[in-house]
mmCIF file of C-alpha atoms in Angstrom:
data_model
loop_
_atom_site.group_PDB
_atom_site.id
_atom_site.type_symbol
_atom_site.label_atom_id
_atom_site.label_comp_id
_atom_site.label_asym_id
_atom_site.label_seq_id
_atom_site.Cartn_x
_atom_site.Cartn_y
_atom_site.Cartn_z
ATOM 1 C CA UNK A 8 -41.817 -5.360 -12.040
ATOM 2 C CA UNK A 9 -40.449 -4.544 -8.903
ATOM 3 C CA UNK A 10 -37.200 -6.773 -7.398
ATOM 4 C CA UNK A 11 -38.178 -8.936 -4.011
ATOM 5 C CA UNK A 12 -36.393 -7.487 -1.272
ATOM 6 C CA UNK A 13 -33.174 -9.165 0.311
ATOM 7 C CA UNK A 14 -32.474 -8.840 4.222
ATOM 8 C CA UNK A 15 -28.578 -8.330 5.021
ATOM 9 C CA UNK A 16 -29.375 -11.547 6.952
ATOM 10 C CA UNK A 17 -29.919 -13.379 3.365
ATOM 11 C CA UNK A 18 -27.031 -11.206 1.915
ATOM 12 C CA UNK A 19 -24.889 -12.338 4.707
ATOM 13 C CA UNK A 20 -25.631 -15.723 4.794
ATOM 14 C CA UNK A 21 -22.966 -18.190 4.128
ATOM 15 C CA UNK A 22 -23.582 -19.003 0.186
ATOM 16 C CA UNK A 23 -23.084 -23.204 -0.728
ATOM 17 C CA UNK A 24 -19.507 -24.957 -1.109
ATOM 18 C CA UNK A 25 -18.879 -23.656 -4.718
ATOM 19 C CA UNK A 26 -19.831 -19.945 -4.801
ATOM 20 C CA UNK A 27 -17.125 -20.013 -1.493
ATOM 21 C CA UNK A 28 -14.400 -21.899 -3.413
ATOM 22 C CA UNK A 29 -15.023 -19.569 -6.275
ATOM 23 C CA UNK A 30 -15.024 -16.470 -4.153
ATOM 24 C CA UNK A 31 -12.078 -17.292 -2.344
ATOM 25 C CA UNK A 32 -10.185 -18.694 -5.646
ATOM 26 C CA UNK A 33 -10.927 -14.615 -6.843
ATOM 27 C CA UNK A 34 -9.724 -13.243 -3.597
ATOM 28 C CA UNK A 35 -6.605 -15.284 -3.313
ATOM 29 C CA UNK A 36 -5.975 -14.100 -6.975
ATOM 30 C CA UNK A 37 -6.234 -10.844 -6.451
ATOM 31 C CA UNK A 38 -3.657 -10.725 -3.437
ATOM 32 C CA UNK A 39 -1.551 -13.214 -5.598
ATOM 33 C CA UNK A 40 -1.532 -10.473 -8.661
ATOM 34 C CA UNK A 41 -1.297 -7.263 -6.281
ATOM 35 C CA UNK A 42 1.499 -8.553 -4.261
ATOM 36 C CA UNK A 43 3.348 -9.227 -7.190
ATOM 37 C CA UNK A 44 2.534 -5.742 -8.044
ATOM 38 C CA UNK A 45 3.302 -4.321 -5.077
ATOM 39 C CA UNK A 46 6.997 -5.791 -4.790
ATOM 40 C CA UNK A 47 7.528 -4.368 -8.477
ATOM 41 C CA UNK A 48 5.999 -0.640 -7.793
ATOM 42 C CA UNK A 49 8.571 1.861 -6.397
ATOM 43 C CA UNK A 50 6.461 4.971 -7.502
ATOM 44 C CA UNK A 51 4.069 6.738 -5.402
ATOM 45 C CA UNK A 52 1.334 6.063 -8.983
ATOM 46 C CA UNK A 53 1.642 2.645 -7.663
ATOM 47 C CA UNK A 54 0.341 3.007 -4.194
ATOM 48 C CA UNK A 55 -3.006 1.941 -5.264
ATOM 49 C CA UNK A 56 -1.370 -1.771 -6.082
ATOM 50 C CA UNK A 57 -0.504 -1.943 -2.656
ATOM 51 C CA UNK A 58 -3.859 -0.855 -1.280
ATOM 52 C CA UNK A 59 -5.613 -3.518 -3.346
ATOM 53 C CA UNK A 60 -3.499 -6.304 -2.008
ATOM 54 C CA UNK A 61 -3.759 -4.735 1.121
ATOM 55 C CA UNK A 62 -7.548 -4.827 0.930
ATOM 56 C CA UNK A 63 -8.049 -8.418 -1.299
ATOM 57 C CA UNK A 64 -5.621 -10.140 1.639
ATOM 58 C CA UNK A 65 -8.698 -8.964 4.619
ATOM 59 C CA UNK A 66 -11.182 -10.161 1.940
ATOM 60 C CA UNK A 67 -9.720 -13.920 2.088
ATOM 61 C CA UNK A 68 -9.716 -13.232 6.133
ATOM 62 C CA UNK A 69 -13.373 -12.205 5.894
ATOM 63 C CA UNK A 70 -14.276 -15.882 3.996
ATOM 64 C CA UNK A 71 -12.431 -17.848 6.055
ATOM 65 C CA UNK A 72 -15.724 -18.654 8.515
ATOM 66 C CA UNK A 73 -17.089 -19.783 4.947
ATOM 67 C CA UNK A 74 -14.284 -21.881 3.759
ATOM 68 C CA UNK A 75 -14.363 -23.354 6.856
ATOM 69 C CA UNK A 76 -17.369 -24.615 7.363
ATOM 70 C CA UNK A 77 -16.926 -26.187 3.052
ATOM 71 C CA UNK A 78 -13.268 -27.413 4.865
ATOM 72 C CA UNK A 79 -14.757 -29.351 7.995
ATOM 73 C CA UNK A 80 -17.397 -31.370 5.424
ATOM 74 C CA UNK A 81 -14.308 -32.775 3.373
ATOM 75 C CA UNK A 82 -12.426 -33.414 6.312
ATOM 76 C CA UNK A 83 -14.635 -36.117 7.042
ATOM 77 C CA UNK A 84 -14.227 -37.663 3.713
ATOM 78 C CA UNK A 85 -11.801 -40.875 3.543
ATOM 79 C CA UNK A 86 -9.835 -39.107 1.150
ATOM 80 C CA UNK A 87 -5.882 -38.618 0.869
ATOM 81 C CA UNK A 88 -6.054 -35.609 -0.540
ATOM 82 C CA UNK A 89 -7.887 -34.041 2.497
ATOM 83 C CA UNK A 90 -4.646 -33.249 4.001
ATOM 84 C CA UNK A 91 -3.505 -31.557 0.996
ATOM 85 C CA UNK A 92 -6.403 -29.265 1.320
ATOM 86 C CA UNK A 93 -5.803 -28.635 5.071
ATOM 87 C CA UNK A 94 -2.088 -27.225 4.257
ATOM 88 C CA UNK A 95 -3.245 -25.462 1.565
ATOM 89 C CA UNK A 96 -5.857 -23.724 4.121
ATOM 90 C CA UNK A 97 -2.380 -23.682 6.850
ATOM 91 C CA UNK A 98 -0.053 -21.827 4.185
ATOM 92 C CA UNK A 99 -3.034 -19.681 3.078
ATOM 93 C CA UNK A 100 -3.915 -18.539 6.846
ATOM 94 C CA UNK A 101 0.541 -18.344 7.269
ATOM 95 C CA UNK A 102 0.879 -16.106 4.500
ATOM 96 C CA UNK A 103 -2.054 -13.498 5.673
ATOM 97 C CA UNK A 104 -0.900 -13.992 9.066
ATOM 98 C CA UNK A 105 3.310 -13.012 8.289
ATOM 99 C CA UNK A 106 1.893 -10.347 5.956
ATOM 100 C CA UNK A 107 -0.209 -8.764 8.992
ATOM 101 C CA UNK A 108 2.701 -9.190 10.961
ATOM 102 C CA UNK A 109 5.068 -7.177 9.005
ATOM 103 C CA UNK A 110 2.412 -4.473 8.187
ATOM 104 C CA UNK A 111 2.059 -3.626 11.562
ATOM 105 C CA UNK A 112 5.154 -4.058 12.724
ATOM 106 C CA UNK A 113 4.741 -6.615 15.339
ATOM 107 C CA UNK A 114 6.221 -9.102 13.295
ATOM 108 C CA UNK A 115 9.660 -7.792 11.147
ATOM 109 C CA UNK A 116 11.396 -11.018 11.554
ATOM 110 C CA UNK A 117 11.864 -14.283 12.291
ATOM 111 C CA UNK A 118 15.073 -16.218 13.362
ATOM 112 C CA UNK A 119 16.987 -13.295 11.344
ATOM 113 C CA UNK A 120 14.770 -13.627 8.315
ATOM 114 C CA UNK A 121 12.600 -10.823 7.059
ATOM 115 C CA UNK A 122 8.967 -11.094 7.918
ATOM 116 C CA UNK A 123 8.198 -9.667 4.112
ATOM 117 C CA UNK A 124 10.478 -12.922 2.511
ATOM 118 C CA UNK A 125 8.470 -15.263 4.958
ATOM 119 C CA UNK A 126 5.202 -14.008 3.528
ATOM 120 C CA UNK A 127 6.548 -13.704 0.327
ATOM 121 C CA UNK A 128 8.258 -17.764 0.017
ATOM 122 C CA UNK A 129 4.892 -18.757 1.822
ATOM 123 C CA UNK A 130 2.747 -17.385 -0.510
ATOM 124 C CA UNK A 131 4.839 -19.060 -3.707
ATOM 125 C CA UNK A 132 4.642 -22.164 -1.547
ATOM 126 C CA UNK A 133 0.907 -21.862 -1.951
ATOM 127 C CA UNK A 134 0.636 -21.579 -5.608
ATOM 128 C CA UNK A 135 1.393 -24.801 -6.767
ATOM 129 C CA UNK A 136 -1.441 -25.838 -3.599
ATOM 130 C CA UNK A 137 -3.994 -23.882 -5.101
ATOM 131 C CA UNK A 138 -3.333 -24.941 -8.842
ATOM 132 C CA UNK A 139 -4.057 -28.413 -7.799
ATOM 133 C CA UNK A 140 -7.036 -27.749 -5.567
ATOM 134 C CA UNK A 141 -8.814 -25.657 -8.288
ATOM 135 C CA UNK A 142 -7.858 -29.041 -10.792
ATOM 136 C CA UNK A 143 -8.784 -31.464 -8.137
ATOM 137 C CA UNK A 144 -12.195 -29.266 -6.476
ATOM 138 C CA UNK A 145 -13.312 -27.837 -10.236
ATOM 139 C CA UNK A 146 -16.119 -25.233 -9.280
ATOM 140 C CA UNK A 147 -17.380 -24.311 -12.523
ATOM 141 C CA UNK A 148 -19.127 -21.000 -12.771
ATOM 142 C CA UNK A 149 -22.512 -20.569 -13.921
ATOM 143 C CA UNK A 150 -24.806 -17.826 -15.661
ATOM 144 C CA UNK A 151 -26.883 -17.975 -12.503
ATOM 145 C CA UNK A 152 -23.510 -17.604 -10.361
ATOM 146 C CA UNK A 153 -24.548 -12.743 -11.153
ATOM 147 C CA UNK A 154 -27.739 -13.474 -9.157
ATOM 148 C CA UNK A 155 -28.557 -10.172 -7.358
ATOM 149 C CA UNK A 156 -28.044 -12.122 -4.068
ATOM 150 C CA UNK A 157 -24.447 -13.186 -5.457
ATOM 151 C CA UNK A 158 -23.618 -9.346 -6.491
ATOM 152 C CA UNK A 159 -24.568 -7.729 -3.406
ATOM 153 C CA UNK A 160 -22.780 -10.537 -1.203
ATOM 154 C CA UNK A 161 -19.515 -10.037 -3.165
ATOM 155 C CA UNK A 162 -20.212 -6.310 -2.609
ATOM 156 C CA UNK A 163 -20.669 -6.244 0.978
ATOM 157 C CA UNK A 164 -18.068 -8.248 1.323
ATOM 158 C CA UNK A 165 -15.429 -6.038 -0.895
ATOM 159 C CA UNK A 166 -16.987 -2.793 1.225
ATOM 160 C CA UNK A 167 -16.227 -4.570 4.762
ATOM 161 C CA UNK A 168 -12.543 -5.580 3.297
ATOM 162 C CA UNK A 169 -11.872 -2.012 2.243
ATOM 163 C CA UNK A 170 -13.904 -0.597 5.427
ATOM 164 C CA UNK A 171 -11.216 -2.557 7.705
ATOM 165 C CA UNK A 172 -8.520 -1.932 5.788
ATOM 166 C CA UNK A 173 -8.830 1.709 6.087
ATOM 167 C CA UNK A 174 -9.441 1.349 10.011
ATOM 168 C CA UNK A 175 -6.564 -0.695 10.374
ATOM 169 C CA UNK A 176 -4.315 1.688 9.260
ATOM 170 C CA UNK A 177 -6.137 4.586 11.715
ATOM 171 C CA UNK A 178 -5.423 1.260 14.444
ATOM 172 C CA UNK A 179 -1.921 0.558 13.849
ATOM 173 C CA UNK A 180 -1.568 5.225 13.821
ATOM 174 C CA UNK A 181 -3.271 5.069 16.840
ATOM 175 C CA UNK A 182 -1.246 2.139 19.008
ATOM 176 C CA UNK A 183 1.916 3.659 17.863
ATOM 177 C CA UNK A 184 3.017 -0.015 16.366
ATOM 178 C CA UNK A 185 6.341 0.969 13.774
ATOM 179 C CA UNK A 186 4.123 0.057 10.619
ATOM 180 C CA UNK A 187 2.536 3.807 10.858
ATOM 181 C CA UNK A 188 5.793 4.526 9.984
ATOM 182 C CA UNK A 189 6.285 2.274 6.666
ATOM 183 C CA UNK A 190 6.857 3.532 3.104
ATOM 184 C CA UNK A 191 4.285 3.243 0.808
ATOM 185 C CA UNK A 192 5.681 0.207 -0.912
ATOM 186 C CA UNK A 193 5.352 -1.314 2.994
ATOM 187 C CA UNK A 194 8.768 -1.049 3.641
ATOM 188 C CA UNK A 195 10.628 0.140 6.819
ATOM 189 C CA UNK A 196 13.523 2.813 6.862
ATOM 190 C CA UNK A 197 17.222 1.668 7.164
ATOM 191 C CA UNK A 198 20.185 3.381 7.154
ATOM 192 C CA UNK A 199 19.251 6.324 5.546
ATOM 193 C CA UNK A 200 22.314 8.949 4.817
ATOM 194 C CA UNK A 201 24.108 6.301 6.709
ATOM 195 C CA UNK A 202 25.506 4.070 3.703
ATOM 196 C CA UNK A 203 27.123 1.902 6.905
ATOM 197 C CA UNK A 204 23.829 1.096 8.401
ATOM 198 C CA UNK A 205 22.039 0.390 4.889
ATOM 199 C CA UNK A 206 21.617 -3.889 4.806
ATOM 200 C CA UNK A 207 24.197 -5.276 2.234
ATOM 201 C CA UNK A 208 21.048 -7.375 0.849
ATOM 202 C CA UNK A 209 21.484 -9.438 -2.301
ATOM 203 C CA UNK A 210 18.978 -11.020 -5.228
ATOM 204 C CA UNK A 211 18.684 -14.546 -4.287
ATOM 205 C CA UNK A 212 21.582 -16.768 -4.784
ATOM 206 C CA UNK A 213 24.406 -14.063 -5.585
ATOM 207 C CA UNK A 214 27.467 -13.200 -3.476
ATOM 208 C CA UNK A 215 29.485 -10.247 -2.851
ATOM 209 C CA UNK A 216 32.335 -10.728 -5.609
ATOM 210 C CA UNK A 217 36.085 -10.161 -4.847
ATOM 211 C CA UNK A 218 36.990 -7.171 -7.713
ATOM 212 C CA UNK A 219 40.152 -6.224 -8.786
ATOM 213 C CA UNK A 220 39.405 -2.453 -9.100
ATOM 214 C CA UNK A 221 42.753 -2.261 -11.367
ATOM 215 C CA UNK A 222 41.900 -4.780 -13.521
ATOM 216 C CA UNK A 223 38.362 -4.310 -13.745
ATOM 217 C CA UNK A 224 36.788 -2.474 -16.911
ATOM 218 C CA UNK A 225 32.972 -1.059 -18.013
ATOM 219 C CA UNK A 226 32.444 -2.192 -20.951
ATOM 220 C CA UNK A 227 29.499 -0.261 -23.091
ATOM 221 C CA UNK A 228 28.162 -1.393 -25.990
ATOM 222 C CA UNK A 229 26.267 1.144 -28.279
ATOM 223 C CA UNK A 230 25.083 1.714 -32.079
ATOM 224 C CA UNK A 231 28.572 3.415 -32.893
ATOM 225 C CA UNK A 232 30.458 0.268 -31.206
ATOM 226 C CA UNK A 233 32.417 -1.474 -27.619
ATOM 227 C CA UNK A 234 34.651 0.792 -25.724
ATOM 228 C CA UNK A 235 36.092 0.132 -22.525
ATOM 229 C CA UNK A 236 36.300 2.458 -19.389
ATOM 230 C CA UNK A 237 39.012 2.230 -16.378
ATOM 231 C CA UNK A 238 37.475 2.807 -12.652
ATOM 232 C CA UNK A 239 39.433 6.392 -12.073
ATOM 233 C CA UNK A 240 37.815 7.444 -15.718
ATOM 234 C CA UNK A 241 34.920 7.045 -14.371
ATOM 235 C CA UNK A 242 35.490 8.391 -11.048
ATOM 236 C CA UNK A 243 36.379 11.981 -12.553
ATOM 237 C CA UNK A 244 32.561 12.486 -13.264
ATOM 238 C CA UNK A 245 30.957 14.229 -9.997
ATOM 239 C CA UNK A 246 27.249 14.324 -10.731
ATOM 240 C CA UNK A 247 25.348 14.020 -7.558
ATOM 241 C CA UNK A 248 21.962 12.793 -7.013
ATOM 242 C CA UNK A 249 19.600 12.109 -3.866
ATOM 243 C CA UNK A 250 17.510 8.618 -4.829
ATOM 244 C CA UNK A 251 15.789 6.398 -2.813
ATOM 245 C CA UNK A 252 16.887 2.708 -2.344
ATOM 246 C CA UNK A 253 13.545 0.544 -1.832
ATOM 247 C CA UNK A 254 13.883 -2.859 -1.411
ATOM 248 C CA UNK A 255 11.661 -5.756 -1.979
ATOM 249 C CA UNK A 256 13.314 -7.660 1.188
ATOM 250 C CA UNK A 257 11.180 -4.598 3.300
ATOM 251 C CA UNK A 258 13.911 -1.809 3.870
ATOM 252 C CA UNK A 259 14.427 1.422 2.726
ATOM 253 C CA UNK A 260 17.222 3.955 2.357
ATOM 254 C CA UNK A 261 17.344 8.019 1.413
ATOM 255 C CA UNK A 262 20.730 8.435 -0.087
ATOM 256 C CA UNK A 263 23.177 11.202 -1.734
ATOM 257 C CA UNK A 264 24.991 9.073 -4.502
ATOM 258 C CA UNK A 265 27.878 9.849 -6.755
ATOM 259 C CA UNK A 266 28.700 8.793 -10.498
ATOM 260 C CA UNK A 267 28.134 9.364 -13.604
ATOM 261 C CA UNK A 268 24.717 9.753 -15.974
ATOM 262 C CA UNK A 269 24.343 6.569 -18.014
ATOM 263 C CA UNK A 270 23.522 8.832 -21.356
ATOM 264 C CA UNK A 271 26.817 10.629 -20.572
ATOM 265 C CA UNK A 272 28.761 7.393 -21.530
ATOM 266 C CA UNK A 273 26.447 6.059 -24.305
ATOM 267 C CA UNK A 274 27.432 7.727 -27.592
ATOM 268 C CA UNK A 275 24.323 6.822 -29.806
ATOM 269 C CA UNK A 276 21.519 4.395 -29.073
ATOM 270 C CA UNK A 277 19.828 4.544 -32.411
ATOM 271 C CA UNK A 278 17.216 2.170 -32.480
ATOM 272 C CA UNK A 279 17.546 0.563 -29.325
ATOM 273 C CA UNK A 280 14.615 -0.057 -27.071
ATOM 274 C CA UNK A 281 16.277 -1.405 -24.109
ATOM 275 C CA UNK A 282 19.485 -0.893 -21.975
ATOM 276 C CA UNK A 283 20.776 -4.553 -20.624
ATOM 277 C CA UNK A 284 23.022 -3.605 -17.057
ATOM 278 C CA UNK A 285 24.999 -6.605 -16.526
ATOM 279 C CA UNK A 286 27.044 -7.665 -13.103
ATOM 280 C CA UNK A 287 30.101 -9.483 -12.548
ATOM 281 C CA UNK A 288 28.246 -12.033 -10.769
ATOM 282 C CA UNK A 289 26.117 -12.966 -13.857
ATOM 283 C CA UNK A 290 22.865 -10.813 -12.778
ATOM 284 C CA UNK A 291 21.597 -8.542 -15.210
ATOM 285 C CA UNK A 292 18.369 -6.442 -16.204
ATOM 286 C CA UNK A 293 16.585 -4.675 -18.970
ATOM 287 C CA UNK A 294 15.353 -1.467 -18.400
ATOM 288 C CA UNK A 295 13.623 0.951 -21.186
ATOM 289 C CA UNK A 296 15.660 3.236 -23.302
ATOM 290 C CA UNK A 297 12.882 6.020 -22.116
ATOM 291 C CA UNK A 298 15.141 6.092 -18.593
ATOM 292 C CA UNK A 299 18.066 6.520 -19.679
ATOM 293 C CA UNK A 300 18.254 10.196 -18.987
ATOM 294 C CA UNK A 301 17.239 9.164 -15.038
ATOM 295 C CA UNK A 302 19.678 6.522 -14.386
ATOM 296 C CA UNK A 303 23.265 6.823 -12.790
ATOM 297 C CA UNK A 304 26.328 4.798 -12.424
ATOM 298 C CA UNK A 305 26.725 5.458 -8.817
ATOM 299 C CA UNK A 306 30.978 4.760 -7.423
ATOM 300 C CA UNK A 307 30.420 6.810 -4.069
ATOM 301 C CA UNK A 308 27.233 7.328 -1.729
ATOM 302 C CA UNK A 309 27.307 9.605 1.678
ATOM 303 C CA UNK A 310 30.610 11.487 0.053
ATOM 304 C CA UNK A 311 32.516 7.994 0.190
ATOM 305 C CA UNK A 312 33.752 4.985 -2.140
ATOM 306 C CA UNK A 313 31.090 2.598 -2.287
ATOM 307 C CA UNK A 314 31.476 -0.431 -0.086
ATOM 308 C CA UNK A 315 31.809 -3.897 -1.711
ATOM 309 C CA UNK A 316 28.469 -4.732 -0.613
ATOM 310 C CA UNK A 317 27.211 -1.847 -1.871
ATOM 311 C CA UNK A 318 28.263 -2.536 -5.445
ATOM 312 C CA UNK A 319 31.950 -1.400 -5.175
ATOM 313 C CA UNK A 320 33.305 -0.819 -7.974
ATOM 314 C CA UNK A 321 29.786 0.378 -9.640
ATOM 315 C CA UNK A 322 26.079 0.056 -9.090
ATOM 316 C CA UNK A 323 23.057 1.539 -10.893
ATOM 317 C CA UNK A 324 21.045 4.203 -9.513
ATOM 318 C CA UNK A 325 17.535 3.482 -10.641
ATOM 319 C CA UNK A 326 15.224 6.228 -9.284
ATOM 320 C CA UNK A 327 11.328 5.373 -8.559
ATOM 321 C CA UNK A 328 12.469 1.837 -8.967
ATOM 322 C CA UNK A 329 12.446 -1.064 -6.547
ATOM 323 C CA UNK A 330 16.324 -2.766 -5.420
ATOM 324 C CA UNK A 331 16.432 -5.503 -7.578
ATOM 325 C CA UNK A 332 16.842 -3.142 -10.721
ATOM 326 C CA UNK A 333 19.433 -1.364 -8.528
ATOM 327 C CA UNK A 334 21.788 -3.829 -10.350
ATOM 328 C CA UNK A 335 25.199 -3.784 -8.507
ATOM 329 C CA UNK A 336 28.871 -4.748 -9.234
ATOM 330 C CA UNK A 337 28.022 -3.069 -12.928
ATOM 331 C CA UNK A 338 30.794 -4.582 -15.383
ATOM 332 C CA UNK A 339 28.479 -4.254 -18.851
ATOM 333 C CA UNK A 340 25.827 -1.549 -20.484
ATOM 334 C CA UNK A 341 24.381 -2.874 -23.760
ATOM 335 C CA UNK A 342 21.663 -0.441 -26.403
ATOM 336 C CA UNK A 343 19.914 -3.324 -27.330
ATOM 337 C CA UNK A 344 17.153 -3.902 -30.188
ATOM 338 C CA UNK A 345 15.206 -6.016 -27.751
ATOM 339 C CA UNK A 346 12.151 -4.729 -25.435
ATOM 340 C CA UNK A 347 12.903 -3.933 -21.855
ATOM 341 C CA UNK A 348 9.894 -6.578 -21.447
ATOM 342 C CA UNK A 349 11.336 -9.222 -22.781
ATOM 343 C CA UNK A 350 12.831 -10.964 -19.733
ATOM 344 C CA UNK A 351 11.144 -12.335 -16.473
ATOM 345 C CA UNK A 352 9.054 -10.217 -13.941
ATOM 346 C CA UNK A 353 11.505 -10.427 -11.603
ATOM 347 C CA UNK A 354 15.380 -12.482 -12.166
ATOM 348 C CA UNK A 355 15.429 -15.534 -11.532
ATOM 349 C CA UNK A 356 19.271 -15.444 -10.471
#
């Protein structure tokens, strides 16, 4: 039996209120779950994350003549919660708009503050929005929801997302705008072999810590026991190694650091699956044992001490991963039976 055939007018045409929330609750969770990706990926294997997000945030664009006609009906409902669903539409159309912004380049910052942590605190702002709407608006899907009208719509519209995401980025070449000339990861170069023009920038609420580099002591923990090591002990080793600092604030940094290879201090690590790098200032993370061989203890970068913002008296060199494992002000290294998994996506302090 052969299929009726379906105009791109039908295909096109705006589908009822519920097949747009649903579409738009998919697209908004796709950029939700490929930006998160995309701040965790430092590795080129990861580009496609950022792509997708890339390409899901112009599909929400794309349905916003659809969600608005569905948002203009319930505006004119006596209801409270109307205005709820008008800022959830305001932060939605914010976040898009700041994430634009920074792509480009037109928009790196506002009032000081990076364009990338607007879009990113506007976007978390929206979560707890959306949860509610998706409670308070339930559009339940049905069997009937994989009509052939419904597939080629959400097809059309993935193709036109990924169409004009592609020709955006031969756009932005073409103008000359300063996002042609991002990292993958979307960031923007910054101080590169100039550790005195890399940004001092610190995870959330932690502050540069005053260390007394006489005092102070690494203290490594490993299967054959605690030892202690002294600053200059450490400062003896002269292994060199050109990394890249990539930072989820929206910077980056090509640098030559100096220190010393984290399996050169850690005697035996039999069974442990993770390595915990702790800070004076309380931050820590858990990386897998399976890196240890690519991680370094950096104390100098550009042929010099580092700086205290930098990490003075010690900060880890993570290679192919993004700042915030880049843990600084290194006091503690730990072989530890737990996963490197086991601890938030990204700190929480």
């Amino acid at each position: 039996m052969e299929l009726p055939k379906l105009s791109p007018r039908v295909v096109l045409r705006a589908p009822n209120a519920r097949i747009t929330n649903l579409t738009l609750f998919v697209a908004l969770a796709l950029a939700f779950a490929t930006g998160t990706g995309a701040v965790a990926t430092g590795s080129p294997h990861g580009r496609w994350v950022v792509v997708a997000h890339g390409v899901a945030a112009i599909a929400v664009v794309l349905l916003i003549p659809w969600k608005h006609r569905v948002l203009r009906a319930g505006l004119r409902r006596a209801r409270w919660s109307r205005w709820l669903s008008l800022l959830l539409a305001v932060l939605a159309v914010t976040t898009v708009l700041f994430g634009l912004g920074y792509a480009t380049g037109t928009v790196r910052s506002v009032a000081g503050v990076p364009g990338m942590w607007l879009h990113i605190a506007v976007a978390l702002a929206l979560v707890p929005l959306a949860l509610w709407h998706i409670g308070a608006r339930r559009a339940r899907p049905y069997r009937t929801d994989l009509s052939r009208r419904n597939l080629l719509r959400t097809g059309a519209l993935g193709a036109a997302a990924a169409g004009l995401y592609a020709a955006s980025a031969g756009v932005v070449a073409l103008a000359g705008l300063p996002g042609d000339r991002r990292r993958f990861t979307g960031s923007y170069a910054s101080g590169s072999f100039d550790p005195a023009a890399m940004p001092t920038t610190i995870w959330l609420d932690d502050t540069v810590p005053d260390i007394d580099s006489d005092r102070w002591r690494l203290t490594i923990v490993d299967s054959a026991g605690r030892y202690e090591l002294t600053l200059p002990k450490l400062a003896a080793f002269d292994t060199h190694l050109r990394a890249t600092l990539d930072c989820t604030s929206g910077w980056y940094a090509h640098q030559d650091w100096t220190g010393v290879p984290v399996s050169a201090l850690l005697r035996d690590v039999g069974n442990a699956r993770s390595l915990l790098v702790h800070s004076a200032t309380g931050y820590s993370i858990r990386l897998p044992v399976d890196d240890l061989d690519r991680l370094l203890l950096a104390t100098g970068v550009g042929g010099a001490p580092l700086a205290p913002g930098h990490g003075f008296p010690l900060r880890l060199v993570a290679p192919g991963r993004r700042g915030f494992w880049w843990v600084k002000w290194v006091d503690r290294i730990e072989a530890q039976a737990t996963p490197w998994w086991w601890q938030p996506p990204f700190p929480l302090t």
